[in-house]
Amino acid sequence: DRCQETDKLVRSGQVTSFLDAGAGTCTMYGVLVQRNLWQRLTRYMSFGAYNCQMMRHCGERGTVTFQHNWLFPIPLCPS
């Protein structure tokens, strides 16, 4: 079960940052909150949605979601 593997990695502290690719429905955010893992993360970022309404829905839940062209690397700082 992928959720159990995620639980283990986050609870052990091996994972402190999360990039949710294809996060149009905020599913991973919901799983993290439901399993009491959200507060253990220092950073959470999601991108990719079907349309602006999906991104607005995620924003109303409290997460920032951005749109990006999958053909290009995400311009994040290496550190």
Tab-separated table of C-alpha atoms in Angstrom:
chain	number	residue	atom	x	y	z
A	1	ASP	CA	0.000	0.000	0.000
A	2	ARG	CA	1.525	3.317	-1.067
A	3	CYS	CA	-0.135	5.186	1.771
A	4	GLN	CA	1.525	2.914	4.335
A	5	GLU	CA	4.901	3.506	2.692
A	6	THR	CA	4.278	7.257	2.765
A	7	ASP	CA	3.288	6.998	6.442
A	8	LYS	CA	6.539	5.237	7.267
A	9	LEU	CA	8.744	7.704	5.398
A	10	VAL	CA	7.106	10.818	6.847
A	11	ARG	CA	6.814	9.494	10.422
A	12	SER	CA	10.465	8.406	10.440
A	13	GLY	CA	11.567	11.880	9.321
A	14	GLN	CA	13.097	10.601	6.085
A	15	VAL	CA	10.622	12.741	4.139
A	16	THR	CA	10.108	16.355	5.249
A	17	SER	CA	9.230	17.945	1.898
A	18	PHE	CA	6.586	16.873	-0.576
A	19	LEU	CA	6.053	17.718	-4.244
A	20	ASP	CA	2.645	16.508	-5.373
A	21	ALA	CA	2.696	16.294	-9.175
A	22	GLY	CA	-0.707	16.153	-10.807
A	23	ALA	CA	-2.424	17.485	-7.715
A	24	GLY	CA	-5.585	18.712	-9.375
A	25	THR	CA	-7.918	17.130	-6.835
A	26	CYS	CA	-5.829	17.717	-3.671
A	27	THR	CA	-5.902	13.983	-2.919
A	28	MET	CA	-2.437	13.737	-1.375
A	29	TYR	CA	-3.107	16.755	0.818
A	30	GLY	CA	-6.259	15.029	2.087
A	31	VAL	CA	-4.379	11.790	2.794
A	32	LEU	CA	-1.650	13.641	4.689
A	33	VAL	CA	-4.179	15.517	6.834
A	34	GLN	CA	-6.334	12.440	7.468
A	35	ARG	CA	-3.332	10.394	8.611
A	36	ASN	CA	-1.953	13.203	10.835
A	37	LEU	CA	1.172	13.572	8.719
A	38	TRP	CA	0.637	17.127	7.470
A	39	GLN	CA	2.193	18.793	10.530
A	40	ARG	CA	5.376	16.691	10.135
A	41	LEU	CA	6.210	18.265	6.761
A	42	THR	CA	8.219	21.464	6.484
A	43	ARG	CA	7.297	22.073	2.833
A	44	TYR	CA	4.436	20.950	0.633
A	45	MET	CA	4.023	22.005	-2.966
A	46	SER	CA	1.561	20.804	-5.549
A	47	PHE	CA	1.197	21.468	-9.234
A	48	GLY	CA	-0.945	20.415	-12.121
A	49	ALA	CA	-4.697	20.716	-12.419
A	50	TYR	CA	-7.327	20.130	-15.040
A	51	ASN	CA	-8.532	23.725	-14.932
A	52	CYS	CA	-8.610	26.864	-12.795
A	53	GLN	CA	-11.662	25.673	-10.838
A	54	MET	CA	-9.702	22.672	-9.571
A	55	MET	CA	-6.871	24.937	-8.449
A	56	ARG	CA	-9.332	27.259	-6.716
A	57	HIS	CA	-10.818	24.265	-4.892
A	58	CYS	CA	-7.356	23.269	-3.612
A	59	GLY	CA	-6.705	26.864	-2.563
A	60	GLU	CA	-9.911	26.903	-0.533
A	61	ARG	CA	-8.627	23.823	1.304
A	62	GLY	CA	-5.493	25.728	2.234
A	63	THR	CA	-2.880	24.583	-0.264
A	64	VAL	CA	-1.186	26.548	-2.993
A	65	THR	CA	-1.276	24.805	-6.348
A	66	PHE	CA	0.506	26.099	-9.413
A	67	GLN	CA	0.321	25.267	-13.082
A	68	HIS	CA	3.485	24.415	-15.004
A	69	ASN	CA	4.390	22.982	-18.392
A	70	TRP	CA	5.417	19.340	-17.834
A	71	LEU	CA	7.936	19.594	-20.689
A	72	PHE	CA	10.225	21.919	-18.703
A	73	PRO	CA	11.911	21.430	-15.316
A	74	ILE	CA	10.279	23.193	-12.385
A	75	PRO	CA	12.399	26.274	-11.621
A	76	LEU	CA	13.143	25.587	-7.940
A	77	CYS	CA	16.296	26.494	-6.064
A	78	PRO	CA	18.656	23.500	-5.708
A	79	SER	CA	19.009	24.147	-1.982
